[in-house]
PDB file of C-alpha atoms in Angstrom:
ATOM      1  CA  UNK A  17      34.754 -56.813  23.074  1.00  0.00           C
ATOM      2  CA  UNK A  18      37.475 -56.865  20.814  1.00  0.00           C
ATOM      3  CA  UNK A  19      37.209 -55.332  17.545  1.00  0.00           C
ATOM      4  CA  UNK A  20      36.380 -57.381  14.720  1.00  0.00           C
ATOM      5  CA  UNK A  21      39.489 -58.071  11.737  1.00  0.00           C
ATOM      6  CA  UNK A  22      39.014 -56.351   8.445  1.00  0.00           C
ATOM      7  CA  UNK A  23      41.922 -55.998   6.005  1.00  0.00           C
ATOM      8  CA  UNK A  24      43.191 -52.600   5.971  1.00  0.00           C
ATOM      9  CA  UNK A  25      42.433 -51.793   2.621  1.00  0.00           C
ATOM     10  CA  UNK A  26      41.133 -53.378  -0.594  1.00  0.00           C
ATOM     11  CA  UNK A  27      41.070 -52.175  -4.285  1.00  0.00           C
ATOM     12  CA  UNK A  28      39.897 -52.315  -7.503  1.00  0.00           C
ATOM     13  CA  UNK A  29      39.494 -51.538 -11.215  1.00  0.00           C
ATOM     14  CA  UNK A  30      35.950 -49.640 -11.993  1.00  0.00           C
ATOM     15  CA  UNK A  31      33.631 -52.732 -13.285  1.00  0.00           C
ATOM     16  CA  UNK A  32      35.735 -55.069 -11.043  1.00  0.00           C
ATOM     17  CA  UNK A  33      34.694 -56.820  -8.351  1.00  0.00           C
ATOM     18  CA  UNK A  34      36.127 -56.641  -4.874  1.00  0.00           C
ATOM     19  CA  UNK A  35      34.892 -58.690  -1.175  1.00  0.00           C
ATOM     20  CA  UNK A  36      36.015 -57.329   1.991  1.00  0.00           C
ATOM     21  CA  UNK A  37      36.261 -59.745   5.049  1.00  0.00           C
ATOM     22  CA  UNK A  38      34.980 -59.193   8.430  1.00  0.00           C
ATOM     23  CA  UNK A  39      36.739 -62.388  11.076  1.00  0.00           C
ATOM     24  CA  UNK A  40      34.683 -62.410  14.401  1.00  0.00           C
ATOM     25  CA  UNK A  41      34.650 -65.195  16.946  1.00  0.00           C
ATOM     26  CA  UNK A  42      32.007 -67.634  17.711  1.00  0.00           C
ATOM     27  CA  UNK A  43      30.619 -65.314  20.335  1.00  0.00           C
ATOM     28  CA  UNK A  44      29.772 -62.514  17.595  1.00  0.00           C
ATOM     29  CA  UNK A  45      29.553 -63.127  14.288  1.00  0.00           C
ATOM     30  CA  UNK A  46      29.574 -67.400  14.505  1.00  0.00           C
ATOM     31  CA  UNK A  47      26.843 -67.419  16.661  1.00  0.00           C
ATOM     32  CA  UNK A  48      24.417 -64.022  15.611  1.00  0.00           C
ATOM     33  CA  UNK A  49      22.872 -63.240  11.790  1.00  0.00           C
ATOM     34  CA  UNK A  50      23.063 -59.580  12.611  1.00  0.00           C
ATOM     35  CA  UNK A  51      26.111 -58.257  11.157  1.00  0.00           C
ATOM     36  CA  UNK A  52      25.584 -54.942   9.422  1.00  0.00           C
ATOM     37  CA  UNK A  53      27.371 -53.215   7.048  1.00  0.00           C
ATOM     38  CA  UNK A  54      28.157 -49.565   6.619  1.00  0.00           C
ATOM     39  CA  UNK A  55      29.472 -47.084   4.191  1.00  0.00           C
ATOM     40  CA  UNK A  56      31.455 -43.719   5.387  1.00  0.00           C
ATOM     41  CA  UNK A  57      32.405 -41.630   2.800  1.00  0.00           C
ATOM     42  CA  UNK A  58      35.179 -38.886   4.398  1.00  0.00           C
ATOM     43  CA  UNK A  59      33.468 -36.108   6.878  1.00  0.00           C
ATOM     44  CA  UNK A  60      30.257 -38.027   6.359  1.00  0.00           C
ATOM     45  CA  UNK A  61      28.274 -40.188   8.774  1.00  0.00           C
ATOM     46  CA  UNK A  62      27.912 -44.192   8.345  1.00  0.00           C
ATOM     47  CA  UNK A  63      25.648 -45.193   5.786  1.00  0.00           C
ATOM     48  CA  UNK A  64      23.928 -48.868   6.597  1.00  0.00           C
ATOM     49  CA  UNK A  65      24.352 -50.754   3.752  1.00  0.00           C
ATOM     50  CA  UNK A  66      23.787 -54.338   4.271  1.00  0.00           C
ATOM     51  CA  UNK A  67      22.052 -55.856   7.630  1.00  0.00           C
ATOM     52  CA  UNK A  68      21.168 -59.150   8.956  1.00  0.00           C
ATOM     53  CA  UNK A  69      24.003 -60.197   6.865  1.00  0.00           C
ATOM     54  CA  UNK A  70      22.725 -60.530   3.314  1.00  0.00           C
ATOM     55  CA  UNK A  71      19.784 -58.072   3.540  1.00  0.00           C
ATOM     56  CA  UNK A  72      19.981 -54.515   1.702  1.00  0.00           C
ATOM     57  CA  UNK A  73      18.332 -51.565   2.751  1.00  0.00           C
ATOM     58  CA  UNK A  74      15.608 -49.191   0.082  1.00  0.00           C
ATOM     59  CA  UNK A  75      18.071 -47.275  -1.692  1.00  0.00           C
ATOM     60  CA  UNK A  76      20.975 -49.117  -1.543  1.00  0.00           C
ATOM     61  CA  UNK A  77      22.321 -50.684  -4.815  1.00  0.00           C
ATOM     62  CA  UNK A  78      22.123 -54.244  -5.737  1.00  0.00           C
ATOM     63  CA  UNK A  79      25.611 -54.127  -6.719  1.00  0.00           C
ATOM     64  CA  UNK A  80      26.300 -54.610  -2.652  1.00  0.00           C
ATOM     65  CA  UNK A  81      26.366 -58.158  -1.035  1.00  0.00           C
ATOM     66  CA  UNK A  82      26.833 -59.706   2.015  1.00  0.00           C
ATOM     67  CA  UNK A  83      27.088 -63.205   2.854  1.00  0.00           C
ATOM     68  CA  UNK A  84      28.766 -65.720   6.052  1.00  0.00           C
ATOM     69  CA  UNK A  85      30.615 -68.586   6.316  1.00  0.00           C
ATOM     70  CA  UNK A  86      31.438 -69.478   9.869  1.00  0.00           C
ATOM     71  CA  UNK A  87      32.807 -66.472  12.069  1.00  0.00           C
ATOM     72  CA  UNK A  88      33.651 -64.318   8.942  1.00  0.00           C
ATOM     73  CA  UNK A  89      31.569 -62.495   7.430  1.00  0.00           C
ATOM     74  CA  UNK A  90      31.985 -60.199   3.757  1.00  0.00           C
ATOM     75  CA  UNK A  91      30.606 -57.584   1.979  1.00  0.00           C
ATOM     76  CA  UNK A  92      31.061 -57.839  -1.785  1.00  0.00           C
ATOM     77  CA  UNK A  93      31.076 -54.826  -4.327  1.00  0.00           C
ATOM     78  CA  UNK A  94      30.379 -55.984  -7.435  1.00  0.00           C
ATOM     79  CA  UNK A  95      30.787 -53.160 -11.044  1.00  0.00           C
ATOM     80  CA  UNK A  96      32.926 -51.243  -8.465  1.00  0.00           C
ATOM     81  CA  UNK A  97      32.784 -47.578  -9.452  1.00  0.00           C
ATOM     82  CA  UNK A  98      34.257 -44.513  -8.216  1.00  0.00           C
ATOM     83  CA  UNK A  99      31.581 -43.573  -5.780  1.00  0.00           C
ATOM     84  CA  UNK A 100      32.215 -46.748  -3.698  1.00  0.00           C
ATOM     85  CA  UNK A 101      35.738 -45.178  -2.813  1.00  0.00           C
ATOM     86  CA  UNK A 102      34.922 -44.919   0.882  1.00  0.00           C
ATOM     87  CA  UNK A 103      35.782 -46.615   4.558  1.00  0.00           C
ATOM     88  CA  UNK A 104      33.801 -49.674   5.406  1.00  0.00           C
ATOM     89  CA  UNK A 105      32.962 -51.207   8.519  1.00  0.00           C
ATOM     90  CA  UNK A 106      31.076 -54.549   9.563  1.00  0.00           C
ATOM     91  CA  UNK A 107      29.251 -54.640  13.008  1.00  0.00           C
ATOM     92  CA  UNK A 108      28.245 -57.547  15.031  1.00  0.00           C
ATOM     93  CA  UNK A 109      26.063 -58.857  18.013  1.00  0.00           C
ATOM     94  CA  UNK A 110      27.748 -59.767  20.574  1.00  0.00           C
ATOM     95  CA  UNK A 111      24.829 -60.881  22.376  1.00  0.00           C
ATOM     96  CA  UNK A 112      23.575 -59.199  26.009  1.00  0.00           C
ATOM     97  CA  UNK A 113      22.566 -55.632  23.416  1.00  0.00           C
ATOM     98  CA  UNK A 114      25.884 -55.280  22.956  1.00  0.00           C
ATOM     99  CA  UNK A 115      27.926 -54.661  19.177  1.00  0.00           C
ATOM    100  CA  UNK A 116      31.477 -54.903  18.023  1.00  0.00           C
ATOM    101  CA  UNK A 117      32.420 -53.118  15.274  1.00  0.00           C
ATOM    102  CA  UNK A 118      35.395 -54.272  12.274  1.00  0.00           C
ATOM    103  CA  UNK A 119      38.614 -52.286  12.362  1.00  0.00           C
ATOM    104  CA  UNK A 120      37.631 -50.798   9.433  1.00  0.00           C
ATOM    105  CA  UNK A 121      38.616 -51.206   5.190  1.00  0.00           C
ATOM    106  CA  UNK A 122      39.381 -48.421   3.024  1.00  0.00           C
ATOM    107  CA  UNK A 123      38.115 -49.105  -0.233  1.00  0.00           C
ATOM    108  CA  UNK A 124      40.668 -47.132  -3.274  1.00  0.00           C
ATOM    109  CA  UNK A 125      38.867 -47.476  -6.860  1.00  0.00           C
ATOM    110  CA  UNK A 126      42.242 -47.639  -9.488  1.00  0.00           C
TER     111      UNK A 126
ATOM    112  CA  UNK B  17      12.909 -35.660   7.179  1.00  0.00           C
ATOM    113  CA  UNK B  18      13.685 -38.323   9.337  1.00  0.00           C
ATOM    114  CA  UNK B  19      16.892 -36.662  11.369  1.00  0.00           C
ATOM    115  CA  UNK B  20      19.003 -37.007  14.390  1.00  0.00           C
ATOM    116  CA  UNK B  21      20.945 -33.752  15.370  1.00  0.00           C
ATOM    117  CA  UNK B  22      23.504 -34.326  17.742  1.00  0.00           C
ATOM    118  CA  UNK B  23      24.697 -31.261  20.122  1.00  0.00           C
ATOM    119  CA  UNK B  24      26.796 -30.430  23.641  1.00  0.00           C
ATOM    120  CA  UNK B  25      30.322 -31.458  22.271  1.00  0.00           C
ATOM    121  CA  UNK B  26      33.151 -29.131  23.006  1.00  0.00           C
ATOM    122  CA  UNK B  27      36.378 -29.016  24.662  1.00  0.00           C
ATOM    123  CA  UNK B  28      37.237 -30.017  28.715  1.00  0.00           C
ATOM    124  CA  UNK B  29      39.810 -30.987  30.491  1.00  0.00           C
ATOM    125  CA  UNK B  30      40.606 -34.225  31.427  1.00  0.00           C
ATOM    126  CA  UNK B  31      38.370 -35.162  34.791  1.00  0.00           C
ATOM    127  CA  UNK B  32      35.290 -32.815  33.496  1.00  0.00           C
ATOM    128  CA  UNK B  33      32.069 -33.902  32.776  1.00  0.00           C
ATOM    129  CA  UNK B  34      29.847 -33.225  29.391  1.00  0.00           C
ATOM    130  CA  UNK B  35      26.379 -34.494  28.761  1.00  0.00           C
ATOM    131  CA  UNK B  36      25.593 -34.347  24.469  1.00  0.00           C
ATOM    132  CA  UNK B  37      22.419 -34.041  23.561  1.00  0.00           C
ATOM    133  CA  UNK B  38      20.624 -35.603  20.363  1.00  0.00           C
ATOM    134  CA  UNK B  39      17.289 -34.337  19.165  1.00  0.00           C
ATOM    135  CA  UNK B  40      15.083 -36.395  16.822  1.00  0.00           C
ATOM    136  CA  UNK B  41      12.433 -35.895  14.312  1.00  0.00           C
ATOM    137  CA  UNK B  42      10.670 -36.907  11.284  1.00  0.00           C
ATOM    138  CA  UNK B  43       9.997 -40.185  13.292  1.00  0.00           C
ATOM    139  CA  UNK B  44       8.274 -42.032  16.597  1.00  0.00           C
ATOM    140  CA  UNK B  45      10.988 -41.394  18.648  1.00  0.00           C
ATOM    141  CA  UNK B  46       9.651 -43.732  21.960  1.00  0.00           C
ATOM    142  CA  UNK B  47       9.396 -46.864  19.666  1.00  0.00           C
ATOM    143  CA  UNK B  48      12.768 -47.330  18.405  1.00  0.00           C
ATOM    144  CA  UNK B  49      16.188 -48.632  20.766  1.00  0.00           C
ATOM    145  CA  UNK B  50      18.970 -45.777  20.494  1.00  0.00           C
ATOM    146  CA  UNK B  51      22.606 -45.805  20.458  1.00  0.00           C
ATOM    147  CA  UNK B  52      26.158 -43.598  20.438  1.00  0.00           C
ATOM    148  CA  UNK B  53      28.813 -44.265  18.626  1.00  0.00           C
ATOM    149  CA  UNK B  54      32.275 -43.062  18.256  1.00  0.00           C
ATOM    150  CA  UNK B  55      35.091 -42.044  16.284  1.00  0.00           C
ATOM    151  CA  UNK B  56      38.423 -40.841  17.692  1.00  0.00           C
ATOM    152  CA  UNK B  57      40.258 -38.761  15.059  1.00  0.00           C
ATOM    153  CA  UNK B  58      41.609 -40.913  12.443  1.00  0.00           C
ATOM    154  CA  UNK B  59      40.057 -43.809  13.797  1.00  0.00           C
ATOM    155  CA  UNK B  60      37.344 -45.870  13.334  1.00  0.00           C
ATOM    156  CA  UNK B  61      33.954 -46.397  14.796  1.00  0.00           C
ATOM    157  CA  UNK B  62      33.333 -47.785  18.102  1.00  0.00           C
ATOM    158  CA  UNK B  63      30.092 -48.716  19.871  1.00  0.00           C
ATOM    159  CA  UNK B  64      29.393 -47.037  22.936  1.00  0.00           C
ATOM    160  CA  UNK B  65      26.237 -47.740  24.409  1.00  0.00           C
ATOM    161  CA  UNK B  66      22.488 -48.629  23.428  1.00  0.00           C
ATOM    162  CA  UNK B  67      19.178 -47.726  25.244  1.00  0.00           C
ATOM    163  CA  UNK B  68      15.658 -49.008  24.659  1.00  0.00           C
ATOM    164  CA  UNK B  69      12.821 -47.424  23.718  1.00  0.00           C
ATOM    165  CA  UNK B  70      11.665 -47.176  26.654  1.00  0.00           C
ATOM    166  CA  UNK B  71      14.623 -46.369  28.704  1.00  0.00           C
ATOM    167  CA  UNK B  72      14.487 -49.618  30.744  1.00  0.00           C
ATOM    168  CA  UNK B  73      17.809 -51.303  29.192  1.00  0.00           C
ATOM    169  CA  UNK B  74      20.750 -49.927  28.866  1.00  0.00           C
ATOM    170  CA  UNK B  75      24.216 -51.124  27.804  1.00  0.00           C
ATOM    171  CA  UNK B  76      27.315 -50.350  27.506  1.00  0.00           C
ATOM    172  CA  UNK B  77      30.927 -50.752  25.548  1.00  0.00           C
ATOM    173  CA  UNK B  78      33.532 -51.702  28.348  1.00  0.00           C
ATOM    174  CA  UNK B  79      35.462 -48.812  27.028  1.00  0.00           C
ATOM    175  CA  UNK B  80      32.843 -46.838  28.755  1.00  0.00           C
ATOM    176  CA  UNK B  81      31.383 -48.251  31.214  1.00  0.00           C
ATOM    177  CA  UNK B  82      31.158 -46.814  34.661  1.00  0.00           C
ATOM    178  CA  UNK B  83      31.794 -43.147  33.655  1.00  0.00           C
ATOM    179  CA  UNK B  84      29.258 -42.896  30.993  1.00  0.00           C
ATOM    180  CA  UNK B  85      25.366 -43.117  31.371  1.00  0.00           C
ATOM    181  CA  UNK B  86      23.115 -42.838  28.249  1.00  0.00           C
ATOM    182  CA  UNK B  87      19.409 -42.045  28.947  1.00  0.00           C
ATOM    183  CA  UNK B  88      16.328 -40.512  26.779  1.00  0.00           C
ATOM    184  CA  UNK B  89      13.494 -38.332  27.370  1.00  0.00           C
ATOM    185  CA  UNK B  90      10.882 -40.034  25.051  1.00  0.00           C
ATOM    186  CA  UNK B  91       8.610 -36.537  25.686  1.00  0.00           C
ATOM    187  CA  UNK B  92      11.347 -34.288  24.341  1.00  0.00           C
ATOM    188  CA  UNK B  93      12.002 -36.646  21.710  1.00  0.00           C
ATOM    189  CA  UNK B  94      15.902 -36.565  22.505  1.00  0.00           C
ATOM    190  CA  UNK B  95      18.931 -38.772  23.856  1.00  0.00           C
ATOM    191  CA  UNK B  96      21.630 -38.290  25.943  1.00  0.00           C
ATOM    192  CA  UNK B  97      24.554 -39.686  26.699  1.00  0.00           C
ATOM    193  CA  UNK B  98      26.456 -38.218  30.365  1.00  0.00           C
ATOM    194  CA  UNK B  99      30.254 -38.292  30.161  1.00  0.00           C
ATOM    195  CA  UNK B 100      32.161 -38.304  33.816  1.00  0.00           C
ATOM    196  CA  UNK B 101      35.795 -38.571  34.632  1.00  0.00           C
ATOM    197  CA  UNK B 102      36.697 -37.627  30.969  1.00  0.00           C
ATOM    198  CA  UNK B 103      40.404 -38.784  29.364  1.00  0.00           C
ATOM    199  CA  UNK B 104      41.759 -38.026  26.560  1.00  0.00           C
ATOM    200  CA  UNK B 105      41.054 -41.485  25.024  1.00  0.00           C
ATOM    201  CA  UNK B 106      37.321 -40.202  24.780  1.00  0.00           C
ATOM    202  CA  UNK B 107      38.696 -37.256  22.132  1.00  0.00           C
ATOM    203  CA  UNK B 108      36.109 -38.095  19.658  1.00  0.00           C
ATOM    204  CA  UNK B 109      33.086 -37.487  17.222  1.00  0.00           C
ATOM    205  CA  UNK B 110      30.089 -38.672  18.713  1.00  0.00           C
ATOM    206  CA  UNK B 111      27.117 -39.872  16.840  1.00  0.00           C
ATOM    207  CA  UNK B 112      23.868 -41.153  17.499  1.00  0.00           C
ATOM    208  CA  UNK B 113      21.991 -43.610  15.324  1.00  0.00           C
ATOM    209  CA  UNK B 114      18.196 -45.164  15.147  1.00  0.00           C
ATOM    210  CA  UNK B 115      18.103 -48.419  15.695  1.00  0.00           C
ATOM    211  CA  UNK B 116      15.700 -49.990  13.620  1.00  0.00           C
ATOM    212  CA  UNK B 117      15.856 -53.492  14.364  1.00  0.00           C
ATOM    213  CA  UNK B 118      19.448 -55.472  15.660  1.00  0.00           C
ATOM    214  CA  UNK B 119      22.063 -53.261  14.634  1.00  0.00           C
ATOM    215  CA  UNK B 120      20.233 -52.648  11.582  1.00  0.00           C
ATOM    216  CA  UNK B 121      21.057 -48.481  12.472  1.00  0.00           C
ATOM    217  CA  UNK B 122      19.340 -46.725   9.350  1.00  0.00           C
ATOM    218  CA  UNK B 123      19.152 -43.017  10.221  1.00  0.00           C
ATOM    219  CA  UNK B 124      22.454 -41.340  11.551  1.00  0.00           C
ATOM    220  CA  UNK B 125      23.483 -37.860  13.136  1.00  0.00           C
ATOM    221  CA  UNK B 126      26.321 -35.614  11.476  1.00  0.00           C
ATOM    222  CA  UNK B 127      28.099 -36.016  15.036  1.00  0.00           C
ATOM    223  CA  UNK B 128      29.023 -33.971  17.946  1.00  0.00           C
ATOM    224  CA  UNK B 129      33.131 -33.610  18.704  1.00  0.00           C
ATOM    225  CA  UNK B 130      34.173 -34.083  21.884  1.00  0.00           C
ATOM    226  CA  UNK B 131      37.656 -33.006  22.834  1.00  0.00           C
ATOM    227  CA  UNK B 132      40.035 -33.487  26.088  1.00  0.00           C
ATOM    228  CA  UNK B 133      42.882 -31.919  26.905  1.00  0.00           C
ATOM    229  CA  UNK B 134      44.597 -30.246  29.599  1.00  0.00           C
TER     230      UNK B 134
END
């Protein structure tokens, strides 16, 4: 159950657009459409923002993606703006009800 | 409002046991899988374990497994997750989230900390 490989940090202009990566193997996120993406702003609790890889919750903006390609998944912010400054974190099936969560990207908005 | 309010955290020495509690409402608790995650300080989030809505399946992170043991009481409407042989590598927030369909967790708790030292 090793964690899955996000890039430390990412950042962006406000209107820019920024993708984060999320590198599993092929016994998580190669083999399962249930990654899940989620939002934590600083003393806040995760926020689901994406799941089943490209589907968004109610609520959420359309201005948040997700997509796959092989065993990497990514979450794309598109017209970044300063209230997507926040931690982000991809999660995975692993298969036998277990998950895997990504290391973890801090998102900085320039 | 659909809410999960986590509770039982505190501090303990390494060894001691804790069992958190976390109470839910605003929805049919008894239909919906349940998990616990955590997040050591400074850290990020790591899956602990997940329980059906029934309590029949459980399963757990190998981080965990062994001294941990996450169960539910569908006519209290709460889970719980029991914490033996506690290290300091389980110094943490804890939180429970609803599981709404494969890892698709849409309602969260504001967390329970959990702290070991001697």
């Amino acid at each position: 159950q090793s964690a899955l490989t996000q890039p430390a940090s990412v950042s962006g202009s406000p209107g820019q657009s920024i993708t984060i990566s999320c590198t599993g193997t092929s016994s998580d996120v190669g083999t399962y459409n249930y990654v899940s993406w989620y939002q934590q702003h600083p003393g806040k609790a995760p926020k689901l923002m994406i799941y089943e890889v490209t589907h968004r919750p109610s609520g959420v903006s359309n201005r948040f993606s997700g997509s796959k390609s092989g065993n990497t998944a990514s979450l794309t912010i598109s017209g970044l703006q300063a209230e997507d400054e926040a931690e982000y974190y991809c999660t995975s099936y692993t298969g036998s009800s277990t998950y895997v969560f990504g290391t973890g990207t801090k998102v900085t908005v320039l | 409002q659909v809410q999960l309010v986590e509770s039982g955290g505190g501090a303990v020495q390494p060894g001691r046991s804790l069992r958190l509690s976390c109470a839910a409402s605003g929805f049919t608790f008894r239909n919906y899988g349940m998990h616990w995650v955590r997040q050591a300080p400074g850290k990020g989030l790591e899956w602990v374990a997940v329980i059906s809505s029934d309590g029949s399946n459980k399963h757990y992170a190998d981080s965990v497994k062994g001294p941990f043991t996450i169960s539910r009481d569908n006519s209290k409407n709460t889970l719980y997750l029991q914490m033996n042989s506690l290290g300091p590598e389980d110094t943490a927030l804890y939180y429970c989230a609803k599981d709404d369909f494969w890892g698709r967790w849409d309602v969260w708790g504001q967390g329970t900390t959990v702290t070991v030292s001697s």
